Coordinates of C-alpha atoms in Angstrom, one line a residue:
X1 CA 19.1 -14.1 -15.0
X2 CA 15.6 -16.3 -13.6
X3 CA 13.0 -15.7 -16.5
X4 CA 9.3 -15.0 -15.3
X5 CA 8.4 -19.1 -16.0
X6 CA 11.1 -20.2 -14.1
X7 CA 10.1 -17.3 -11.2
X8 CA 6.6 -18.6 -11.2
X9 CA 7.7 -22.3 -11.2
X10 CA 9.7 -21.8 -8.2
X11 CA 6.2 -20.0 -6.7
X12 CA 4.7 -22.9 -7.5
X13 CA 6.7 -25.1 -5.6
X14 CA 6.9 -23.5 -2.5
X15 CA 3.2 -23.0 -2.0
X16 CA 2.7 -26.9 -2.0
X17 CA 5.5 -27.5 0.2
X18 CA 6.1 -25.6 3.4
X19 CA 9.2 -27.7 3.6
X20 CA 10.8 -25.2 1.4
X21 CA 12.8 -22.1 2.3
X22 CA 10.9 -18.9 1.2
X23 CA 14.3 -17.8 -1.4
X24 CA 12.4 -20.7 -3.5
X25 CA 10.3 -18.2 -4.4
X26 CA 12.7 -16.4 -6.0
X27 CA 11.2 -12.6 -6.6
X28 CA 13.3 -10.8 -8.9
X29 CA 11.9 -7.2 -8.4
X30 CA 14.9 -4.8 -7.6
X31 CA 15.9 -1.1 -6.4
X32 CA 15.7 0.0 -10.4
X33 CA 12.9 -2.1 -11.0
X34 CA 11.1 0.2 -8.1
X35 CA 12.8 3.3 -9.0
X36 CA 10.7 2.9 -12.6
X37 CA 7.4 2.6 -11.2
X38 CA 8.5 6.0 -9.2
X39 CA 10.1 8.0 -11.7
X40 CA 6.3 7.0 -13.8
X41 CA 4.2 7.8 -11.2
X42 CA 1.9 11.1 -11.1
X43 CA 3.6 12.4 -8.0
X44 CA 7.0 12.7 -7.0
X45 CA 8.2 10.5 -3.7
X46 CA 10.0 11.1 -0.8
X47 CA 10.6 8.6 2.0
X48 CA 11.7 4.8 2.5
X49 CA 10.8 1.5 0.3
X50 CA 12.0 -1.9 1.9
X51 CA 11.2 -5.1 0.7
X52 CA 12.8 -8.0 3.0
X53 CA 12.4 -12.0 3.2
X54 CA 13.7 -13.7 6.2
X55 CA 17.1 -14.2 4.0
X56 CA 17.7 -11.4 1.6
X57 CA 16.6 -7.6 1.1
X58 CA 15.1 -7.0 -2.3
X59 CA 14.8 -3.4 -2.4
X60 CA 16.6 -0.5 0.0
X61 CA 15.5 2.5 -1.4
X62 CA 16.3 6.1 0.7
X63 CA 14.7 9.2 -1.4
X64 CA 14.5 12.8 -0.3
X65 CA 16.6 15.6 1.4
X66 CA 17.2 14.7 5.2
X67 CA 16.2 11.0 4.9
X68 CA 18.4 8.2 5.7
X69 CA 18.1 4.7 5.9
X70 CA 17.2 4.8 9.8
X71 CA 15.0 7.8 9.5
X72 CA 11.5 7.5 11.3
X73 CA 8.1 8.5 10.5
X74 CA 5.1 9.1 11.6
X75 CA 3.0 5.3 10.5
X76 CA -0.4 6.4 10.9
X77 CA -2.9 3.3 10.8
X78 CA -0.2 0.6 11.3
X79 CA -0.7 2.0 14.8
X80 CA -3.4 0.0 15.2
X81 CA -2.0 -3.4 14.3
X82 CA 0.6 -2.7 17.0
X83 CA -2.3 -1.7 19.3
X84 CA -4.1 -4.9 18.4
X85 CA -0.9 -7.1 19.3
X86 CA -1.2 -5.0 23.1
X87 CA -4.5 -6.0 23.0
X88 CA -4.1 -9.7 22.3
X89 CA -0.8 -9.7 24.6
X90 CA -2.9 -8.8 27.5
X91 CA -6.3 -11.7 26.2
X92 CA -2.7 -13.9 26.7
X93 CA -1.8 -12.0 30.2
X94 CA -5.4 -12.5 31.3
X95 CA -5.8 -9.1 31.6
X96 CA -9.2 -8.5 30.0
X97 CA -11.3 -11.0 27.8
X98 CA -12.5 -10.3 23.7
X99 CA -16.0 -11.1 25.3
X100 CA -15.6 -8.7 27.5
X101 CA -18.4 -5.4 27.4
X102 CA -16.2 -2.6 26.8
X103 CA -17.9 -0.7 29.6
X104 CA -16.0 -3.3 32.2
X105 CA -13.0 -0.9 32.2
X106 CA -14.1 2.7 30.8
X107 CA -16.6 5.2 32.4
X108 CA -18.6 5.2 29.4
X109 CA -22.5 4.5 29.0
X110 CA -22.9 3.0 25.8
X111 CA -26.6 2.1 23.7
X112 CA -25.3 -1.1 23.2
X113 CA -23.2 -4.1 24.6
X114 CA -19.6 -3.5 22.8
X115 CA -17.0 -6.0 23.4
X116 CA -13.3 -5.6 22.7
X117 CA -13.3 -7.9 20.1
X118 CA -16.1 -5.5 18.4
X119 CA -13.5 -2.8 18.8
X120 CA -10.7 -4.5 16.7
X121 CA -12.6 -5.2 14.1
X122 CA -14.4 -2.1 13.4
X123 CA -18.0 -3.6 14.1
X124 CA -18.5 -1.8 17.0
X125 CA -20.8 1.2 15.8
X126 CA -19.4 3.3 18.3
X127 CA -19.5 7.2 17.6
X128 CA -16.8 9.8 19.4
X129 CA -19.2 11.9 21.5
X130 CA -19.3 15.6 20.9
X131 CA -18.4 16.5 24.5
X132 CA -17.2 13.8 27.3
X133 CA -20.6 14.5 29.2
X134 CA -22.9 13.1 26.5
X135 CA -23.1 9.0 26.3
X136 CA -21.3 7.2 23.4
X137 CA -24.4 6.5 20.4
X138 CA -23.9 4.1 18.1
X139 CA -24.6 3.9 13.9
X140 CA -26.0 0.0 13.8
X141 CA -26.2 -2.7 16.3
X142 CA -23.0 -3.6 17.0
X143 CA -21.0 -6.3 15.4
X144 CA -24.0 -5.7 12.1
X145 CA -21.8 -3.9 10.1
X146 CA -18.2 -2.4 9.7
X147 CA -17.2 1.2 10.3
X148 CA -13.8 2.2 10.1
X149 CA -13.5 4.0 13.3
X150 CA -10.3 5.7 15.1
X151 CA -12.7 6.3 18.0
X152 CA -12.4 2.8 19.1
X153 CA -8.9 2.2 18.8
X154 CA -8.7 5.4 21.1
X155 CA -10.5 3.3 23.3
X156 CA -8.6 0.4 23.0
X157 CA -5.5 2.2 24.4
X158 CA -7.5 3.8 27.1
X159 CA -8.9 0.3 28.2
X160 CA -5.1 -1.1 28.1
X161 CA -3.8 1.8 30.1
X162 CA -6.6 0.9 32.7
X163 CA -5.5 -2.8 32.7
X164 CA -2.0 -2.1 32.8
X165 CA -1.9 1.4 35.4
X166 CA 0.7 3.5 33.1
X167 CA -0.3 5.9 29.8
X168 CA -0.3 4.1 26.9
X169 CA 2.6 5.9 25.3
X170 CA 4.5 4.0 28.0
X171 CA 2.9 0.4 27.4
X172 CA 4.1 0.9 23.6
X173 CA 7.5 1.7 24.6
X174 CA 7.5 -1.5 27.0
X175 CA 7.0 -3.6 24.4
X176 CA 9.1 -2.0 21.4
X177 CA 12.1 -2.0 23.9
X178 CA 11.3 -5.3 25.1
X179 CA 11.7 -6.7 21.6
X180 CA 14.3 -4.7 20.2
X181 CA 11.9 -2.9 17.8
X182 CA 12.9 0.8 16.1
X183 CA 9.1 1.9 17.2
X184 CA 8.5 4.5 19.6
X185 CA 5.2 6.6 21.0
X186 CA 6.1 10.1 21.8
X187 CA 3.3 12.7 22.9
X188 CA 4.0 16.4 22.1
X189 CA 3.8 19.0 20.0
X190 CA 5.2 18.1 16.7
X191 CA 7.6 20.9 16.3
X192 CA 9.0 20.0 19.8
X193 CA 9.4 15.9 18.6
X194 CA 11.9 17.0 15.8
X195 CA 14.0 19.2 18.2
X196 CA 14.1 16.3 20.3
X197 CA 14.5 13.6 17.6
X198 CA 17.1 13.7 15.0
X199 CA 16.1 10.9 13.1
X200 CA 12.3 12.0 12.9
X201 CA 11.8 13.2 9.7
X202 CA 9.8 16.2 8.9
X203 CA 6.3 16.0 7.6
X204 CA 4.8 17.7 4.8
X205 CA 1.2 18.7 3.3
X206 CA 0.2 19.0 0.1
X207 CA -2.0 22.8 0.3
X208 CA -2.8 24.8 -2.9
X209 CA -0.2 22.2 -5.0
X210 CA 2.8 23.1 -2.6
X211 CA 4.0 21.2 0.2
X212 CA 4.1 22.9 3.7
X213 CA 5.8 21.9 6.5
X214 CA 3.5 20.1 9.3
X215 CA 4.3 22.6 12.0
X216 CA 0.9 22.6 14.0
X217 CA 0.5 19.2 15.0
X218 CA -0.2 17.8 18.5
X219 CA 0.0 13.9 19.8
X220 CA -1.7 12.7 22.6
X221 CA -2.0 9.1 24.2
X222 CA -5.2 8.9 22.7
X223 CA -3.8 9.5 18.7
X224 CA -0.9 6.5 19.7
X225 CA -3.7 4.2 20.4
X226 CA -4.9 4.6 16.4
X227 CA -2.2 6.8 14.6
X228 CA 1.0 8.3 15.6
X229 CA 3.4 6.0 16.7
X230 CA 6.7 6.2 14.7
X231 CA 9.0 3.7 13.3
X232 CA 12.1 3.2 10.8
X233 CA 11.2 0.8 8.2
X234 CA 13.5 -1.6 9.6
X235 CA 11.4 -1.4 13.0
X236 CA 8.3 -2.5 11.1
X237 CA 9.8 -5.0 9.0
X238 CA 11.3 -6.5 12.4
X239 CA 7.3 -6.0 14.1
X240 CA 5.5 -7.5 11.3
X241 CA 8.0 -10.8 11.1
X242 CA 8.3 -10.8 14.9
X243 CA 4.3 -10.9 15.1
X244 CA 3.3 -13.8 12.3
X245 CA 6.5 -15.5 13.5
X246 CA 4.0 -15.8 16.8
X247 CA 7.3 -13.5 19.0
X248 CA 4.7 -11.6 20.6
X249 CA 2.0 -13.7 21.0
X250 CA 0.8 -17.2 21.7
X251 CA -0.5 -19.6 19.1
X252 CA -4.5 -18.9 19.5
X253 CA -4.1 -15.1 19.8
X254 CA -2.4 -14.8 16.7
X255 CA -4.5 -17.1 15.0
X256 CA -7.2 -14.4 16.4
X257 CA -5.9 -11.9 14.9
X258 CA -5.0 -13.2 11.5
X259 CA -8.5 -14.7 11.2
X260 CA -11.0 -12.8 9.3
X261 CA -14.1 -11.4 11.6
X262 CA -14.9 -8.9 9.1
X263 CA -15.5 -7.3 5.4
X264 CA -14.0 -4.4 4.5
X265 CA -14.4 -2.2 1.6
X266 CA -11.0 -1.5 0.2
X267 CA -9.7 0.5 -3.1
X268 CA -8.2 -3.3 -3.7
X269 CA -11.4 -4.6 -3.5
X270 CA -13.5 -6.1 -0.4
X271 CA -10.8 -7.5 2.1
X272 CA -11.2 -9.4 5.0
X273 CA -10.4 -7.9 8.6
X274 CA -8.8 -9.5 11.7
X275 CA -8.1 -7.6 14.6
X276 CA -5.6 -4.6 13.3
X277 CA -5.0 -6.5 10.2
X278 CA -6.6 -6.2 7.0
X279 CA -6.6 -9.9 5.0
X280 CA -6.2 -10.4 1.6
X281 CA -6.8 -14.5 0.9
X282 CA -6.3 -15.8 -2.6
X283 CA -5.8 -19.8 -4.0
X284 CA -1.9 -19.8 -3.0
X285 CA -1.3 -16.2 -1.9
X286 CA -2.1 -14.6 1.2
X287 CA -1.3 -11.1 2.2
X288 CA -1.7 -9.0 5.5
X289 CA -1.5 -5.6 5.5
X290 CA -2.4 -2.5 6.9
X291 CA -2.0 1.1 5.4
X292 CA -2.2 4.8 7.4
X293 CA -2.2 8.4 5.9
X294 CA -2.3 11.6 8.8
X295 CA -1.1 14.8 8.2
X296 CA 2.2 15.2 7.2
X297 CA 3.1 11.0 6.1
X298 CA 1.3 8.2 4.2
X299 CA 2.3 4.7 5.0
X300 CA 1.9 1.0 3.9
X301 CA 2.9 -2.1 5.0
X302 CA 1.9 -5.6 3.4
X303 CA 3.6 -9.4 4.5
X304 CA 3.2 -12.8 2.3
X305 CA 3.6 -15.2 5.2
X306 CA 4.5 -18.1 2.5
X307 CA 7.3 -15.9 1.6
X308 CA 8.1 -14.3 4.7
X309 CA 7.8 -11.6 2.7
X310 CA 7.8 -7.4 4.0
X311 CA 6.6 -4.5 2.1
X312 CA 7.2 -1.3 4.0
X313 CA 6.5 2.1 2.5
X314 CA 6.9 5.3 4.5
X315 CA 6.6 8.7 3.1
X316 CA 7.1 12.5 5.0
X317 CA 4.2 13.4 2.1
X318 CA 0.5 13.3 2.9
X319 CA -0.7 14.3 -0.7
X320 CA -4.1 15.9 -1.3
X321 CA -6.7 13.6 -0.6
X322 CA -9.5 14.8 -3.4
X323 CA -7.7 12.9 -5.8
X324 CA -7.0 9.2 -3.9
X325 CA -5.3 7.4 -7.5
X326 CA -2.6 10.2 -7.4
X327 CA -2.2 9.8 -3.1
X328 CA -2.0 6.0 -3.6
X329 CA -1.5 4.9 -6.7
X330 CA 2.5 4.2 -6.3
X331 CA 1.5 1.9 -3.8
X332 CA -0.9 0.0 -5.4
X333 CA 1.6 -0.2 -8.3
X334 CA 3.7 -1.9 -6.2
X335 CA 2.0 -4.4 -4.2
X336 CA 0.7 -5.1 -7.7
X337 CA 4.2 -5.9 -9.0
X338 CA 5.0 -8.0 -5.8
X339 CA 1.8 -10.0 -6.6
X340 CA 2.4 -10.9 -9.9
X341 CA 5.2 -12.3 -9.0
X342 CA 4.2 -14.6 -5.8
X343 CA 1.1 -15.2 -7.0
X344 CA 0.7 -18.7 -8.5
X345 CA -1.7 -20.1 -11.6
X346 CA -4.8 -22.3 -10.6

């Protein structure tokens, strides 16, 4: 058995030497070692925990009545980072520009230059109008501050569905088939989406302390763009490695997007933001990550690219959000125990 020195000795090694295959870093958490942190946590868990290198799986965990090891989910948020790679596929395709004024390809009047790059990274300002008749206002001047906003991912998929002549639904489905990825974008009414699709796994909500099936629920090209795609954990796994592997993209888009544009306050502190990727930079450990919580499924997914390291959590659970250390506390706990283990002394 590899004691915690020799763990972090190996860490050590292969942070100063890329030369090294990412097993060198030896993490030693397990399916039991997870399964502790669950069966301690305040709330019970349903769902899918995978934790993959580019050689080995670490943990495999399948929990919960009707969930299987292919199952999808609903990913919430990590729809954007898939949106941003659509977006940076077309800056490669020369379909639009990150300089570009947003206005270029939507019938919008805004107070404001926005560019697409402002977009991405939440610095945009931008606020939903109350009825498509009024013009778009914005909180600050744009690029200023960030604001966490669905809005512009919206647009985002509107402007790609312009460039591109089909729904955006359709673009996603492109791509995923393209590259082999277990990610789809379905429209519907939810109930209708797990008729259709076995391997969809049924939401719930937590109401009153009991959890009720999400029955009302309606998708719409729109809520792709920023929300409601729907993966396996394998199909993430595969999109995250396929995308900081530069698959997708060329070499100066992805650096784009991996590159920190903005500050965002986080529950793990201030993080940097990219475009669709939140960055967490530390002396010898870097982690990308993005996280999503809609009705009915919370998600999280974090990569170590000197590991080549995947962290993908998907639960049918979207627990009450009045108390955020009980909704997200299990994952915190285990990025935390992933850290401590890649993270190296200074």
């Amino acid at each position: 058995m590899i004691s915690k020195i020799t763990t972090r000795v190996y860490a050590l090694l292969v942070l100063s030497s890329s030369l090294l295959p990412a097993s060198a870093f030896a993490l030693s958490i397990t399916n039991s070692d997870v399964q502790t942190i669950i069966d301690h946590d305040a709330r019970p868990f349903t769902g899918r925990i995978l934790i993959s290198d580019n050689q080995q799986t670490y943990v495999d965990l399948t929990i919960g009545k009707d969930i299987h090891a292919d199952s999808r989910f609903l990913i919430g948020s990590i729809s954007k980072t898939i949106t941003a790679t659509l977006v940076m596929r077309a800056v490669d395709q020369q379909k639009l520009s990150l300089n570009d004024d947003i206005t270029d390809y939507l019938n919008m009047v805004t107070e404001h230059p926005i560019t697409i790059a402002q977009l991405l990274n939440h610095t945009s300002g931008l606020l939903a109008p109350k009825s498509p008749s009024l013009n778009a206002r914005s909180q600050f001047i744009p690029g200023s501050q960030f604001n966490y906003s669905n809005y512009g991912y919206k647009l985002l998929g509107d402007i790609l569905s312009q460039r591109y002549l089909v729904p955006y639904a359709e673009l996603v489905n492109q791509f995923t088939k393209q590259y082999q990825l277990d990610i789809s974008a379905d429209v519907g009414e939810i109930t209708d989406l797990y008729a259709q699709q076995p391997r969809l796994v049924h939401g719930f909500m937590e109401q009153q302390q009991q959890r009720v099936l999400l029955d009302e629920f309606t998708i719409d090209n729109g809520f792709i763009a920023f929300g409601a795609m729907q993966a396996s954990s394998q199909g993430i796994a595969a999109f995250i490695e396929g995308l900081t592997q530069q698959q997708f993209l060329s070499a100066a888009s992805l650096q784009a997007m991996t590159s920190p544009s903005a500050k965002r306050p986080h529950r793990w502190g201030e993080l940097n933001y990219g475009y669709g990727l939140q960055i967490s930079q530390q002396p010898g450990l870097v982690e990308y990550s993005h996280t999503g919580y809609l009705p009915g499924y919370i998600s999280a997914m974090l990569y170590y690219p000197q590991a080549q390291l995947s962290v993908v959590i998907l639960e049918n659970t979207s627990w009450d959000l009045d108390n955020m250390e009980r909704v997200f506390g299990l994952h915190d706990k285990i990025r935390q125990a992933i850290r401590n283990q890649l993270k190296t002394d200074e």
